[in-house]
CSV table of C-alpha atoms in Angstrom, one decimal:
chain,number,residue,atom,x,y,z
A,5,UNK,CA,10.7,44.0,30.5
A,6,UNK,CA,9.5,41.7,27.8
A,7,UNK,CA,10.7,40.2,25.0
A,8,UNK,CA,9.2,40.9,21.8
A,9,UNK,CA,8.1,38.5,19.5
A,10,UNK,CA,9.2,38.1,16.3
A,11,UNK,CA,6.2,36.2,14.3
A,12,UNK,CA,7.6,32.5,13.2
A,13,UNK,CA,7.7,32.5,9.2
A,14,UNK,CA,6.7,29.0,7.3
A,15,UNK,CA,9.8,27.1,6.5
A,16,UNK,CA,11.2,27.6,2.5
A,17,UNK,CA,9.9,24.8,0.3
A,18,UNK,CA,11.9,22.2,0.1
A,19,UNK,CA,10.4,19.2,-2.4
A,20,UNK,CA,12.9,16.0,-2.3
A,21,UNK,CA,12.6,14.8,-5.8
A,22,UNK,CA,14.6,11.9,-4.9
A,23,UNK,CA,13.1,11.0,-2.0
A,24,UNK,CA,9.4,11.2,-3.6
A,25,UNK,CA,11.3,8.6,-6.5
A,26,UNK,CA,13.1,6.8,-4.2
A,27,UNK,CA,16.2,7.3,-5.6
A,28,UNK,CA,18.7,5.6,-3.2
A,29,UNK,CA,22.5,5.6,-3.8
A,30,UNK,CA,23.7,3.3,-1.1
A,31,UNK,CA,27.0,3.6,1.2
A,32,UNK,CA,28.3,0.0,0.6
A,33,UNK,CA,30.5,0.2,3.9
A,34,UNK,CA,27.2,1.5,5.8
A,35,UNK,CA,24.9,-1.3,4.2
A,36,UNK,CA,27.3,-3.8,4.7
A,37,UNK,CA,27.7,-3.1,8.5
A,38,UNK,CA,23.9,-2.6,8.9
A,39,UNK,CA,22.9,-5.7,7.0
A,40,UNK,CA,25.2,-7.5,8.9
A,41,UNK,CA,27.9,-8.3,6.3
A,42,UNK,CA,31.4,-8.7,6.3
A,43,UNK,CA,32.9,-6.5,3.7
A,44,UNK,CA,36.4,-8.5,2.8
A,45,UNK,CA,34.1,-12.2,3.0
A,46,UNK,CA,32.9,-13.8,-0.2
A,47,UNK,CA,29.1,-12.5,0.3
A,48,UNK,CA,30.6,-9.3,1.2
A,49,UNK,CA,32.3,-8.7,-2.1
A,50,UNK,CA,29.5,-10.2,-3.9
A,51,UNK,CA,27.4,-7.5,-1.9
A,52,UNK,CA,29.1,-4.6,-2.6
A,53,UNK,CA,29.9,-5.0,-6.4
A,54,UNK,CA,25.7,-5.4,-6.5
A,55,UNK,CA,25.5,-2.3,-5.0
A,56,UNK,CA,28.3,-0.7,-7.0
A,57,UNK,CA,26.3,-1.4,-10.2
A,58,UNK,CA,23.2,-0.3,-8.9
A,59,UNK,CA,24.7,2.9,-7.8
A,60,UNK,CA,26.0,3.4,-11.4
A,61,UNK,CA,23.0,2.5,-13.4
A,62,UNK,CA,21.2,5.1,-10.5
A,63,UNK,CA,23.5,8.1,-10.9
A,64,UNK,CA,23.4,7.4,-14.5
A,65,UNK,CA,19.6,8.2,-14.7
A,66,UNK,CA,19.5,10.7,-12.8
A,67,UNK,CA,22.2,12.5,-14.6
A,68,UNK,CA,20.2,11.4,-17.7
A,69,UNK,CA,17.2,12.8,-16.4
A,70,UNK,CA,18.3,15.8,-14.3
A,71,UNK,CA,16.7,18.3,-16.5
A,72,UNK,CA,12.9,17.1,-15.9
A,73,UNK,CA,14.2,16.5,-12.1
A,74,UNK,CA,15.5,19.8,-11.4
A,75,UNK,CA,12.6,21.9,-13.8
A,76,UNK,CA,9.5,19.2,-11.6
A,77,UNK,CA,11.7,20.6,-8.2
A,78,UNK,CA,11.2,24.2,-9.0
A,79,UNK,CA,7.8,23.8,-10.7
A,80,UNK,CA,6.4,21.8,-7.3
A,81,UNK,CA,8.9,24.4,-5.0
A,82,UNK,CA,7.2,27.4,-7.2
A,83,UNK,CA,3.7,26.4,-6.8
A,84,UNK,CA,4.3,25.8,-3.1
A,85,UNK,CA,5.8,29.9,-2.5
A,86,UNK,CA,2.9,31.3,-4.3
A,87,UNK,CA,0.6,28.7,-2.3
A,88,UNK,CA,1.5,29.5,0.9
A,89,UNK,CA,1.7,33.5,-0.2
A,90,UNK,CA,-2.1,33.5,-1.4
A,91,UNK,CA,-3.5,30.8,0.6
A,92,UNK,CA,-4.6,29.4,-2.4
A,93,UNK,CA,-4.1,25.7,-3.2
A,94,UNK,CA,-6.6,25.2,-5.8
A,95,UNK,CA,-3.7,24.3,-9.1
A,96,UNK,CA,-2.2,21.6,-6.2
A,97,UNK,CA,-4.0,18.7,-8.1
A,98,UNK,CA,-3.2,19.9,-11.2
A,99,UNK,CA,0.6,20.9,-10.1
A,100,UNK,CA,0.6,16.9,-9.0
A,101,UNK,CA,-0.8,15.7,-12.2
A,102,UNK,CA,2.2,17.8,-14.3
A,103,UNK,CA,4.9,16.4,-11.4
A,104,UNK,CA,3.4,12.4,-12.1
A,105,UNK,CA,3.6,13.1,-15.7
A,106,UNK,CA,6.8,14.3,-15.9
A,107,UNK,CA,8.4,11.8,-13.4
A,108,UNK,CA,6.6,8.4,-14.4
A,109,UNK,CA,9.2,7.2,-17.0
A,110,UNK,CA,11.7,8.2,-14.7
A,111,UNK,CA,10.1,6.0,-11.5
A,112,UNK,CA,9.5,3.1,-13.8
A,113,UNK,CA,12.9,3.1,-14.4
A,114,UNK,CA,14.2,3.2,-11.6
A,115,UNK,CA,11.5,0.5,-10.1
A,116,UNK,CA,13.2,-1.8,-12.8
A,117,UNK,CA,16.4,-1.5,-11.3
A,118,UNK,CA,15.4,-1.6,-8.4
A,119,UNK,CA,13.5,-5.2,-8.9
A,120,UNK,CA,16.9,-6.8,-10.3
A,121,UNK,CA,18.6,-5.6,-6.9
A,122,UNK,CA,16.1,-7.0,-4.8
A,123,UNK,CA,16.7,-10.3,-6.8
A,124,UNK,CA,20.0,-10.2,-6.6
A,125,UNK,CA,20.0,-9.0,-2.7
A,126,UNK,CA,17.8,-12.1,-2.2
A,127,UNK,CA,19.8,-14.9,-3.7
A,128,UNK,CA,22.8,-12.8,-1.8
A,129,UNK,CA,21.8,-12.8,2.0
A,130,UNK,CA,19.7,-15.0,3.8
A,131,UNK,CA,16.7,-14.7,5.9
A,132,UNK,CA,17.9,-12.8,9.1
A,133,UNK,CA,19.9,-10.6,7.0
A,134,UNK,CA,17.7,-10.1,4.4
A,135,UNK,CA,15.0,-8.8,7.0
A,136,UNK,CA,17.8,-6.2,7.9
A,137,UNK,CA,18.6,-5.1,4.7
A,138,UNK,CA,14.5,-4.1,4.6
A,139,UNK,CA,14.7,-2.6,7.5
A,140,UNK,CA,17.7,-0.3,6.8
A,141,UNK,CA,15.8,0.6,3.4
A,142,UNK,CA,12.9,1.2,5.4
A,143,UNK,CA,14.9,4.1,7.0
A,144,UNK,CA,15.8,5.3,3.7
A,145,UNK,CA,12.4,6.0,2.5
A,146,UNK,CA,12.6,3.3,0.1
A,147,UNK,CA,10.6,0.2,-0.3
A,148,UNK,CA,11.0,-2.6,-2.8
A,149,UNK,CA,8.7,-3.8,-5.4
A,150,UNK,CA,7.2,-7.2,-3.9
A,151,UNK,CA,7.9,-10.2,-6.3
A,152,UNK,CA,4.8,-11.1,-8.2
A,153,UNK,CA,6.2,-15.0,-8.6
């Protein structure tokens, strides 16, 4: 007797706006214990009010922006049904182009904030840590603007 076989359908589209942004809203207990913190020290408070800001001013524009994020999502998800229906990826550069458009104000943003937590996370921890604080972001998808001093 065999089995039959069902034929294996291509996963549902699934575009991570916030990961292509590399919007990041950190777990302060979780950054703490991987950057090798202490939570109720001096360096650990000052480490997790940083982060609490940054998590504000980060949820605040995306809540700001979460019309252009949601309608980019569906464009890119859209484009990527019909795509993989047809075969036909010609309107991909074009569907990038519309997605960078729309999403460039909203990535420079968040690359300024993102700047000012990197200086702050520098004065904060020192080398060792500071090393492991990249390395945990690196897990995150996200990687920090490099200081042009």
């Amino acid at each position: 007797r065999q089995m039959m076989q069902t034929p294996e359908r291509a996963p549902e589209p699934n575009f991570d706006v916030d990961q292509y942004l590399g919007i990041v809203v950190y777990d302060i207990e979780k950054t703490a214990k991987k950057s090798s913190i202490k939570l109720d020290s001096e360096q650990g408070k000052s480490l997790s009010k940083i982060l609490t800001e940054y998590n504000n001013k980060i949820k605040q524009i995306r809540r700001i922006n979460s019309f252009t994020l949601n309608s980019s999502k569906e464009m890119v998800e859209n484009f990527q049904k019909t795509a993989m229906k047809s075969g036909d990826f010609s309107k991909q550069a074009i569907i990038r182009k519309e997605m960078n458009t729309r999403l460039k104000p909203i990535g420079e943003a968040i690359k300024e904030e993102d700047k000012k937590l990197n200086k702050a996370i520098i004065k904060l921890l020192n080398k060792k840590q500071y090393k492991k604080w990249i390395k945990y972001n690196r897990k995150k998808y996200k990687n920090f603007p490099k200081e042009e001093d």
